[in-house]
Amino acid sequence: MTFELQETTIHGHRVAYRLAGMGPPIILIHGITASSRVWETVGPRLARKHTVLAPDLLGHGQSAKPRGDYSMGAFASGIRDLALSLDLGPATVVGHSLGGGVAMQFTYQFPERTQRLALVSSGGLGRRVHGFLRAATLPGSELVIPLLAGRQVLGAGRAVGRALGRAGVKLGNDALEMARGHASLGDPESRAAFVHTLRASVDVGGQRVQALDRLYLAQELPLLIVWGARDRIIPIDHGRRAHELVPGSRCEVFERAGHFPHLDEPDRFTVLLEDWIASTKPALPDPARFRAALRRDAA
């Protein structure tokens, strides 16, 4: 089944996305410096039973990189608008890394469009995050990133990778995806979008936008948490803590995976997601219950 990149225009900006399949909708949201390409393996498999939408967030992939709002709320609104333009109904929303934070924001802003929530090595569940991302928020990082993403540095990195491959050393998906992310910052527009996106949710102290204080609102929503035990970008403790805070949630740890469990073990990930969807009932919008939860928290 094809999962090819397509394009549309929303609010005057180019938005790239992948769409395939027929059935209950699933929205797949990638992380920072990534794109819908990270879902190329699992997307077509899920599309055998579902309608699968995987957008390139603004500032990422083949979507436009305007000077604008790169907050979680803006990303969530953009996905809502894309889904509406494609006539996609309420969906199971799956977010990886930064995309997990966007998925939670989408659920908070548009509960009527969210049937289930799956968080994969998600941001927004604690402060700790890789030191490179913290450092990239510092003043002047815009001057350093071009050097790190320069042609000579990237060429040297690829040469090292090829040499390791000839020596029988296989680079993991974490290293490969970080290298691809680095390479995606080769032009000024991409670098600016990266810095704006990062600074909207991270500072030198770590992640500053968190959803832990609002997870109680998700107690009526089927929640799946997936993490790689070898994740060095965002610690697995964040996922375990979120699981504890939401009764009835499900937490699956991929022992051999890093920050990209859907790439490290795509077969297992696909089966897990399909089984979880089949075994849970989609959430129904209930403003009265939402209002009651807010009032209980205020009491």
mmCIF file with all atom_site columns, C-alpha atoms in Angstrom, residues 67-164:
data_model
loop_
_atom_site.group_PDB
_atom_site.id
_atom_site.type_symbol
_atom_site.label_atom_id
_atom_site.label_alt_id
_atom_site.label_comp_id
_atom_site.label_asym_id
_atom_site.label_entity_id
_atom_site.label_seq_id
_atom_site.pdbx_PDB_ins_code
_atom_site.Cartn_x
_atom_site.Cartn_y
_atom_site.Cartn_z
_atom_site.occupancy
_atom_site.B_iso_or_equiv
_atom_site.pdbx_formal_charge
_atom_site.auth_seq_id
_atom_site.auth_comp_id
_atom_site.auth_asym_id
_atom_site.auth_atom_id
_atom_site.pdbx_PDB_model_num
ATOM 1  C CA . ARG A 1 67  ? 8.131   32.955 10.429 1.00 0.00 ? 67  ARG A CA 1
ATOM 2  C CA . GLY A 1 68  ? 5.292   32.254 12.834 1.00 0.00 ? 68  GLY A CA 1
ATOM 3  C CA . ASP A 1 69  ? 3.941   30.365 15.823 1.00 0.00 ? 69  ASP A CA 1
ATOM 4  C CA . TYR A 1 70  ? 5.673   27.065 16.615 1.00 0.00 ? 70  TYR A CA 1
ATOM 5  C CA . SER A 1 71  ? 3.977   26.386 19.936 1.00 0.00 ? 71  SER A CA 1
ATOM 6  C CA . MET A 1 72  ? 2.261   23.121 20.864 1.00 0.00 ? 72  MET A CA 1
ATOM 7  C CA . GLY A 1 73  ? -1.096  24.835 20.541 1.00 0.00 ? 73  GLY A CA 1
ATOM 8  C CA . ALA A 1 74  ? -0.321  26.064 17.028 1.00 0.00 ? 74  ALA A CA 1
ATOM 9  C CA . PHE A 1 75  ? 0.794   22.592 15.932 1.00 0.00 ? 75  PHE A CA 1
ATOM 10 C CA . ALA A 1 76  ? -2.384  21.073 17.394 1.00 0.00 ? 76  ALA A CA 1
ATOM 11 C CA . SER A 1 77  ? -4.566  23.611 15.599 1.00 0.00 ? 77  SER A CA 1
ATOM 12 C CA . GLY A 1 78  ? -2.736  22.946 12.349 1.00 0.00 ? 78  GLY A CA 1
ATOM 13 C CA . ILE A 1 79  ? -3.401  19.217 12.603 1.00 0.00 ? 79  ILE A CA 1
ATOM 14 C CA . ARG A 1 80  ? -7.068  19.884 13.364 1.00 0.00 ? 80  ARG A CA 1
ATOM 15 C CA . ASP A 1 81  ? -7.336  22.104 10.286 1.00 0.00 ? 81  ASP A CA 1
ATOM 16 C CA . LEU A 1 82  ? -5.598  19.534 8.077  1.00 0.00 ? 82  LEU A CA 1
ATOM 17 C CA . ALA A 1 83  ? -7.868  16.752 9.354  1.00 0.00 ? 83  ALA A CA 1
ATOM 18 C CA . LEU A 1 84  ? -10.948 18.882 8.713  1.00 0.00 ? 84  LEU A CA 1
ATOM 19 C CA . SER A 1 85  ? -9.788  19.746 5.196  1.00 0.00 ? 85  SER A CA 1
ATOM 20 C CA . LEU A 1 86  ? -9.387  16.025 4.472  1.00 0.00 ? 86  LEU A CA 1
ATOM 21 C CA . ASP A 1 87  ? -12.791 15.218 6.007  1.00 0.00 ? 87  ASP A CA 1
ATOM 22 C CA . LEU A 1 88  ? -11.147 13.040 8.669  1.00 0.00 ? 88  LEU A CA 1
ATOM 23 C CA . GLY A 1 89  ? -13.339 12.366 11.678 1.00 0.00 ? 89  GLY A CA 1
ATOM 24 C CA . PRO A 1 90  ? -12.402 11.792 15.351 1.00 0.00 ? 90  PRO A CA 1
ATOM 25 C CA . ALA A 1 91  ? -9.200  9.767  15.537 1.00 0.00 ? 91  ALA A CA 1
ATOM 26 C CA . THR A 1 92  ? -6.786  7.770  17.619 1.00 0.00 ? 92  THR A CA 1
ATOM 27 C CA . VAL A 1 93  ? -3.937  10.266 18.045 1.00 0.00 ? 93  VAL A CA 1
ATOM 28 C CA . VAL A 1 94  ? -0.374  8.911  18.244 1.00 0.00 ? 94  VAL A CA 1
ATOM 29 C CA . GLY A 1 95  ? 2.543   11.211 19.056 1.00 0.00 ? 95  GLY A CA 1
ATOM 30 C CA . HIS A 1 96  ? 6.285   10.528 19.215 1.00 0.00 ? 96  HIS A CA 1
ATOM 31 C CA . SER A 1 97  ? 8.726   12.706 21.196 1.00 0.00 ? 97  SER A CA 1
ATOM 32 C CA . LEU A 1 98  ? 7.743   16.348 20.543 1.00 0.00 ? 98  LEU A CA 1
ATOM 33 C CA . GLY A 1 99  ? 4.764   14.874 18.708 1.00 0.00 ? 99  GLY A CA 1
ATOM 34 C CA . GLY A 1 100 ? 3.612   13.353 21.990 1.00 0.00 ? 100 GLY A CA 1
ATOM 35 C CA . GLY A 1 101 ? 3.392   16.818 23.487 1.00 0.00 ? 101 GLY A CA 1
ATOM 36 C CA . VAL A 1 102 ? 1.490   17.972 20.406 1.00 0.00 ? 102 VAL A CA 1
ATOM 37 C CA . ALA A 1 103 ? -0.833  14.959 20.698 1.00 0.00 ? 103 ALA A CA 1
ATOM 38 C CA . MET A 1 104 ? -1.613  15.803 24.326 1.00 0.00 ? 104 MET A CA 1
ATOM 39 C CA . GLN A 1 105 ? -2.254  19.422 23.398 1.00 0.00 ? 105 GLN A CA 1
ATOM 40 C CA . PHE A 1 106 ? -4.523  18.274 20.559 1.00 0.00 ? 106 PHE A CA 1
ATOM 41 C CA . THR A 1 107 ? -6.469  16.113 23.006 1.00 0.00 ? 107 THR A CA 1
ATOM 42 C CA . TYR A 1 108 ? -6.798  19.025 25.441 1.00 0.00 ? 108 TYR A CA 1
ATOM 43 C CA . GLN A 1 109 ? -7.887  21.547 22.799 1.00 0.00 ? 109 GLN A CA 1
ATOM 44 C CA . PHE A 1 110 ? -10.064 19.243 20.718 1.00 0.00 ? 110 PHE A CA 1
ATOM 45 C CA . PRO A 1 111 ? -11.456 16.446 22.925 1.00 0.00 ? 111 PRO A CA 1
ATOM 46 C CA . GLU A 1 112 ? -14.343 15.992 20.506 1.00 0.00 ? 112 GLU A CA 1
ATOM 47 C CA . ARG A 1 113 ? -11.828 14.951 17.823 1.00 0.00 ? 113 ARG A CA 1
ATOM 48 C CA . THR A 1 114 ? -9.833  12.514 19.990 1.00 0.00 ? 114 THR A CA 1
ATOM 49 C CA . GLN A 1 115 ? -10.925 8.904  20.504 1.00 0.00 ? 115 GLN A CA 1
ATOM 50 C CA . ARG A 1 116 ? -7.721  7.541  22.015 1.00 0.00 ? 116 ARG A CA 1
ATOM 51 C CA . LEU A 1 117 ? -4.239  8.826  22.851 1.00 0.00 ? 117 LEU A CA 1
ATOM 52 C CA . ALA A 1 118 ? -0.949  6.958  22.351 1.00 0.00 ? 118 ALA A CA 1
ATOM 53 C CA . LEU A 1 119 ? 2.319   8.491  23.554 1.00 0.00 ? 119 LEU A CA 1
ATOM 54 C CA . VAL A 1 120 ? 5.604   7.133  22.192 1.00 0.00 ? 120 VAL A CA 1
ATOM 55 C CA . SER A 1 121 ? 8.787   8.254  23.995 1.00 0.00 ? 121 SER A CA 1
ATOM 56 C CA . SER A 1 122 ? 6.824   11.426 24.581 1.00 0.00 ? 122 SER A CA 1
ATOM 57 C CA . GLY A 1 123 ? 7.875   14.905 25.498 1.00 0.00 ? 123 GLY A CA 1
ATOM 58 C CA . GLY A 1 124 ? 5.839   16.932 27.944 1.00 0.00 ? 124 GLY A CA 1
ATOM 59 C CA . LEU A 1 125 ? 5.886   14.433 30.819 1.00 0.00 ? 125 LEU A CA 1
ATOM 60 C CA . GLY A 1 126 ? 8.842   15.695 32.851 1.00 0.00 ? 126 GLY A CA 1
ATOM 61 C CA . ARG A 1 127 ? 11.790  18.106 32.807 1.00 0.00 ? 127 ARG A CA 1
ATOM 62 C CA . ARG A 1 128 ? 14.686  15.922 31.765 1.00 0.00 ? 128 ARG A CA 1
ATOM 63 C CA . VAL A 1 129 ? 15.725  15.877 28.113 1.00 0.00 ? 129 VAL A CA 1
ATOM 64 C CA . HIS A 1 130 ? 18.971  15.339 26.175 1.00 0.00 ? 130 HIS A CA 1
ATOM 65 C CA . GLY A 1 131 ? 21.655  17.965 26.811 1.00 0.00 ? 131 GLY A CA 1
ATOM 66 C CA . PHE A 1 132 ? 22.000  18.824 23.115 1.00 0.00 ? 132 PHE A CA 1
ATOM 67 C CA . LEU A 1 133 ? 18.393  20.025 23.025 1.00 0.00 ? 133 LEU A CA 1
ATOM 68 C CA . ARG A 1 134 ? 18.887  22.125 26.165 1.00 0.00 ? 134 ARG A CA 1
ATOM 69 C CA . ALA A 1 135 ? 22.067  23.659 24.743 1.00 0.00 ? 135 ALA A CA 1
ATOM 70 C CA . ALA A 1 136 ? 20.337  24.456 21.447 1.00 0.00 ? 136 ALA A CA 1
ATOM 71 C CA . THR A 1 137 ? 18.013  26.865 23.271 1.00 0.00 ? 137 THR A CA 1
ATOM 72 C CA . LEU A 1 138 ? 20.880  29.078 24.462 1.00 0.00 ? 138 LEU A CA 1
ATOM 73 C CA . PRO A 1 139 ? 21.415  32.552 22.971 1.00 0.00 ? 139 PRO A CA 1
ATOM 74 C CA . GLY A 1 140 ? 23.667  32.325 19.947 1.00 0.00 ? 140 GLY A CA 1
ATOM 75 C CA . SER A 1 141 ? 22.772  28.743 19.086 1.00 0.00 ? 141 SER A CA 1
ATOM 76 C CA . GLU A 1 142 ? 21.639  30.019 15.687 1.00 0.00 ? 142 GLU A CA 1
ATOM 77 C CA . LEU A 1 143 ? 25.303  30.772 14.954 1.00 0.00 ? 143 LEU A CA 1
ATOM 78 C CA . VAL A 1 144 ? 26.581  27.349 16.033 1.00 0.00 ? 144 VAL A CA 1
ATOM 79 C CA . ILE A 1 145 ? 23.975  25.109 14.396 1.00 0.00 ? 145 ILE A CA 1
ATOM 80 C CA . PRO A 1 146 ? 25.039  26.076 10.827 1.00 0.00 ? 146 PRO A CA 1
ATOM 81 C CA . LEU A 1 147 ? 28.551  24.874 11.648 1.00 0.00 ? 147 LEU A CA 1
ATOM 82 C CA . LEU A 1 148 ? 27.270  21.539 12.982 1.00 0.00 ? 148 LEU A CA 1
ATOM 83 C CA . ALA A 1 149 ? 24.943  21.118 9.995  1.00 0.00 ? 149 ALA A CA 1
ATOM 84 C CA . GLY A 1 150 ? 27.556  22.233 7.482  1.00 0.00 ? 150 GLY A CA 1
ATOM 85 C CA . ARG A 1 151 ? 28.419  20.147 4.455  1.00 0.00 ? 151 ARG A CA 1
ATOM 86 C CA . GLN A 1 152 ? 31.912  19.256 5.658  1.00 0.00 ? 152 GLN A CA 1
ATOM 87 C CA . VAL A 1 153 ? 30.769  18.137 9.124  1.00 0.00 ? 153 VAL A CA 1
ATOM 88 C CA . LEU A 1 154 ? 27.892  16.098 7.717  1.00 0.00 ? 154 LEU A CA 1
ATOM 89 C CA . GLY A 1 155 ? 30.182  14.586 5.096  1.00 0.00 ? 155 GLY A CA 1
ATOM 90 C CA . ALA A 1 156 ? 32.664  13.554 7.778  1.00 0.00 ? 156 ALA A CA 1
ATOM 91 C CA . GLY A 1 157 ? 29.852  12.018 9.805  1.00 0.00 ? 157 GLY A CA 1
ATOM 92 C CA . ARG A 1 158 ? 28.641  9.977  6.836  1.00 0.00 ? 158 ARG A CA 1
ATOM 93 C CA . ALA A 1 159 ? 32.189  8.808  6.171  1.00 0.00 ? 159 ALA A CA 1
ATOM 94 C CA . VAL A 1 160 ? 32.527  7.614  9.764  1.00 0.00 ? 160 VAL A CA 1
ATOM 95 C CA . GLY A 1 161 ? 29.191  5.817  9.456  1.00 0.00 ? 161 GLY A CA 1
ATOM 96 C CA . ARG A 1 162 ? 30.307  4.035  6.284  1.00 0.00 ? 162 ARG A CA 1
ATOM 97 C CA . ALA A 1 163 ? 33.592  3.025  7.911  1.00 0.00 ? 163 ALA A CA 1
ATOM 98 C CA . LEU A 1 164 ? 31.781  1.601  10.914 1.00 0.00 ? 164 LEU A CA 1
#
